[in-house]
Structures are given as C-alpha cells and as structure tokens.
mmCIF file of C-alpha atoms in Angstrom:
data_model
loop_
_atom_site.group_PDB
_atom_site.id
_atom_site.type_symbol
_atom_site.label_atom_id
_atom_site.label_comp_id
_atom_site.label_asym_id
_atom_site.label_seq_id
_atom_site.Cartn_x
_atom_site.Cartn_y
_atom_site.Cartn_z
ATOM 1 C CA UNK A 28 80.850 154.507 80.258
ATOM 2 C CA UNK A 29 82.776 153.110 83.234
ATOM 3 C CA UNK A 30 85.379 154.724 84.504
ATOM 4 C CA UNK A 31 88.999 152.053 84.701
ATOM 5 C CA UNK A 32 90.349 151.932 87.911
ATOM 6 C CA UNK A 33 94.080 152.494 87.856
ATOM 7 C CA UNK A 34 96.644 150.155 88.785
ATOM 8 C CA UNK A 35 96.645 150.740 92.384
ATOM 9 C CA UNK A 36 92.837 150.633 93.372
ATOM 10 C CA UNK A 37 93.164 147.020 90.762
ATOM 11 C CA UNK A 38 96.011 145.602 92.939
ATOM 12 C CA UNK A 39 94.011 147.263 96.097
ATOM 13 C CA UNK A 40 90.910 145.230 94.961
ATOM 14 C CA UNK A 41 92.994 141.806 94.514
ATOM 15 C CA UNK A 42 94.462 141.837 97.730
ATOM 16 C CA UNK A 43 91.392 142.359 99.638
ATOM 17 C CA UNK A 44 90.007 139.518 97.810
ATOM 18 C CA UNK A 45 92.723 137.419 98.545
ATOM 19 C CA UNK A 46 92.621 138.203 102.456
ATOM 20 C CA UNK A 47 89.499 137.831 102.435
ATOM 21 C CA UNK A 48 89.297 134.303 100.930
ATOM 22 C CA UNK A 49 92.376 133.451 103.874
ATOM 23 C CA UNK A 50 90.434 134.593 106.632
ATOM 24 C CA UNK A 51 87.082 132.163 105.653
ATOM 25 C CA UNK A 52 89.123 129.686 105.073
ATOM 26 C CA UNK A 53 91.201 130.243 108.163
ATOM 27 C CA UNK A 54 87.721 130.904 110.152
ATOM 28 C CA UNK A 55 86.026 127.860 109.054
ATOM 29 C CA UNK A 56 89.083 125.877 110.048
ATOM 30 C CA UNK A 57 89.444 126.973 113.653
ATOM 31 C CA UNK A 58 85.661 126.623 113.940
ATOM 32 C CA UNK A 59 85.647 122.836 112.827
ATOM 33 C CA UNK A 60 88.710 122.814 115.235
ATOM 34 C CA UNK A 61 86.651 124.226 118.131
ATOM 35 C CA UNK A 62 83.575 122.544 117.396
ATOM 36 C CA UNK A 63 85.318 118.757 116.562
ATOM 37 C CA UNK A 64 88.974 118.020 117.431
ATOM 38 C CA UNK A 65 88.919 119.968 120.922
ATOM 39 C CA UNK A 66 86.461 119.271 122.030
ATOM 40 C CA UNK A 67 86.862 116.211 124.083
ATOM 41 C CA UNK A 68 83.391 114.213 124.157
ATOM 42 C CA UNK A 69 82.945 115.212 120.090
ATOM 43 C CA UNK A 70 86.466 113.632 119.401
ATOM 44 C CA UNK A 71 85.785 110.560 121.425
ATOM 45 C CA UNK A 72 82.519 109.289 120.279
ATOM 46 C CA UNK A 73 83.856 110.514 116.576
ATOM 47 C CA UNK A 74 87.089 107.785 117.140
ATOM 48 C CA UNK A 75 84.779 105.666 119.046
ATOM 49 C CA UNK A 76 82.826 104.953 115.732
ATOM 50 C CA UNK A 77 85.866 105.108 113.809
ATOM 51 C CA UNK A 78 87.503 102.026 116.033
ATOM 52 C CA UNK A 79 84.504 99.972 115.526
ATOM 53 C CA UNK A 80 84.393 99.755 112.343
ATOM 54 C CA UNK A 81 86.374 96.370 110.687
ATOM 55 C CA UNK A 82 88.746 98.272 108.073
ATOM 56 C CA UNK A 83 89.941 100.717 110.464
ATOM 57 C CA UNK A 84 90.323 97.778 113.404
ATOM 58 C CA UNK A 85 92.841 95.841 110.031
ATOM 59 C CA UNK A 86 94.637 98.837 109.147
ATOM 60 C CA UNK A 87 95.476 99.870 112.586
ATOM 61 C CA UNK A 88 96.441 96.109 113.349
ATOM 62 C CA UNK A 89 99.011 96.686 110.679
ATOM 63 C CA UNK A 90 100.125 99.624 111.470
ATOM 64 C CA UNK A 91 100.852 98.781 114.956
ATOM 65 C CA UNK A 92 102.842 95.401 114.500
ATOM 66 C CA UNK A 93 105.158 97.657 111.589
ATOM 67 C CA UNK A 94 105.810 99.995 113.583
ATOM 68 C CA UNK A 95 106.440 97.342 116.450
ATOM 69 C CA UNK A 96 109.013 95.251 113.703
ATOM 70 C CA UNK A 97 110.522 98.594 113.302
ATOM 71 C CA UNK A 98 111.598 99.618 116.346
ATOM 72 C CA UNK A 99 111.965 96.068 118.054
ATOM 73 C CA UNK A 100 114.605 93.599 116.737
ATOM 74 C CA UNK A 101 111.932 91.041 117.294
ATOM 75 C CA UNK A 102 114.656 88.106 116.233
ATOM 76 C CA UNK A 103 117.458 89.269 118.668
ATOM 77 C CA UNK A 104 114.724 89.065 121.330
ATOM 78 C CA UNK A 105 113.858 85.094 120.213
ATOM 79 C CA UNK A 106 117.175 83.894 119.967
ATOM 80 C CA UNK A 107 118.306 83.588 123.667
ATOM 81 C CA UNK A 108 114.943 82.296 124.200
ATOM 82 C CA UNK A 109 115.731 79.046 121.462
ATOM 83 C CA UNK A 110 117.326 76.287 122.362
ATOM 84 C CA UNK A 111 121.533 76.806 121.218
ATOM 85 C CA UNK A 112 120.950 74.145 118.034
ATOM 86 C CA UNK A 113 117.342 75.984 117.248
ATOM 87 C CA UNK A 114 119.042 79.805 116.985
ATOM 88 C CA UNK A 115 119.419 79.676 113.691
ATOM 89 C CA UNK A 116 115.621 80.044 113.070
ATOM 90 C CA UNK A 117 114.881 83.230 115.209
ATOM 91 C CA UNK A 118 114.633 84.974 111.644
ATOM 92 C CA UNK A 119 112.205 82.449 110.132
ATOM 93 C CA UNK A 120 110.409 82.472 113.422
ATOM 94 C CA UNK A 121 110.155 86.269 113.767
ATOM 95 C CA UNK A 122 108.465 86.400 110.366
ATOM 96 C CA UNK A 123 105.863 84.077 111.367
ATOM 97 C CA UNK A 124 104.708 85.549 114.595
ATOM 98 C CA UNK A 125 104.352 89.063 112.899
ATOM 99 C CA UNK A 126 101.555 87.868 111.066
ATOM 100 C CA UNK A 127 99.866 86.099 114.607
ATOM 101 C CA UNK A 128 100.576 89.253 115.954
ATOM 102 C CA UNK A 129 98.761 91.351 113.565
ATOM 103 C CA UNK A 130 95.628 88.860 113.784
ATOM 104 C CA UNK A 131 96.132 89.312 117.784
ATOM 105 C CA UNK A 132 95.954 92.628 117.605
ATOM 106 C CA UNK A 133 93.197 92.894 114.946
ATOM 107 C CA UNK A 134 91.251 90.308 117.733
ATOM 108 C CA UNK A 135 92.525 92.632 120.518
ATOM 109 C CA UNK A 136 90.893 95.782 118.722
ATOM 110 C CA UNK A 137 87.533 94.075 118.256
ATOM 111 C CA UNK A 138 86.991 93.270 122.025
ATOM 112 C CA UNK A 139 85.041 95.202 124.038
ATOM 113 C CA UNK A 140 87.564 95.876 126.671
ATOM 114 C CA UNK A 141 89.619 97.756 124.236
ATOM 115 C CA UNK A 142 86.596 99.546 122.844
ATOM 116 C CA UNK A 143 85.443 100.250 126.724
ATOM 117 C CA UNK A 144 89.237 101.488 127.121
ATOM 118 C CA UNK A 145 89.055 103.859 124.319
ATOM 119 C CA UNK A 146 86.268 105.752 125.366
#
C-alpha cells in the first residue's frame, strides 16, 4: 500500500507545480520576446508583411483619421478658412472630408513610399 503524504509535503507538491508552470510560461514568453519583438530586423519584416496586406492597410486608415477627429477640432480649423456666409457648414463639411481622408490614407498606406518608409 502507498503511504499518504501529509498535508505539508501535499501543499509542498502543489506549489512546486504551480512555480513551475509560471516559470515555462514566463520562459517561453521572454524567449518569443528575445527571439521576435526585440529583435529589430525580425519585428520589421514581421510589420512589413503585416502593412501590406489590404485589411490591415483599412483598419489602420481608420484608426488613424479617429484618432485624428479626436484630438483635432477638424470644424474649428475649416471655419476661418469659409467664406463668412459659408461658416455655417464647417460641421457638414468636416464630416465629409473624414471619409476622403480615410480613403487618402488607405491610398497613402498602399504606396510604396510608405511601405519603403516603414522598413
């Protein structure tokens, strides 16, 4: 028959496991870190791909004319540009050219320049 182990060689056992477990996780993660995000060539060819690729090119488009509308009153910069009688429609207008902008930038991610520049 087996012997039991008593309560304190049990817990003993558990917590070893348990470290154990943290420290693979923990050491595959700073290897992929090593290996992938720091190093510099790895990262860039990795976001390289990523950049060239249509969905990502939209969804960054987005992303950077939000967080352009977010931070830029983009009407209070057209007003003083309108004519005095035409200031009313800086609103209406600013609406419109955030979705010219987002195809400008989604054009603007496609070209090569951009793609040269990221790498």
């Amino acid at each position: 028959m087996a012997a039991r182990l008593g309560r304190g060689r049990r817990l003993a056992v558990y917590s070893l496991v348990v470290i154990a477990s943290a420290l693979v996780v923990l050491g595959v993660l700073a290897t992929w870190l090593n290996r992938v995000a720091l190093d510099n060539e790895t990262y860039t060819d990795a976001s390289s791909e990523l950049l060239q690729q249509p969905e990502v090119q939209h969804a960054l488009s987005i992303y950077l004319v939000d967080e352009l509308y977010a931070n830029v009153d983009v009407a209070a910069q057209i007003q003083p540009l309108l004519p005095p009688q035409a200031q009313g429609l800086a609103g209406p207008a600013s609406a419109l050219l955030r979705d010219y902008a987002q195809r400008s930038a989604e054009r603007l991610l496609q070209s090569d320049a951009i793609q040269q520049t990221w790498k």
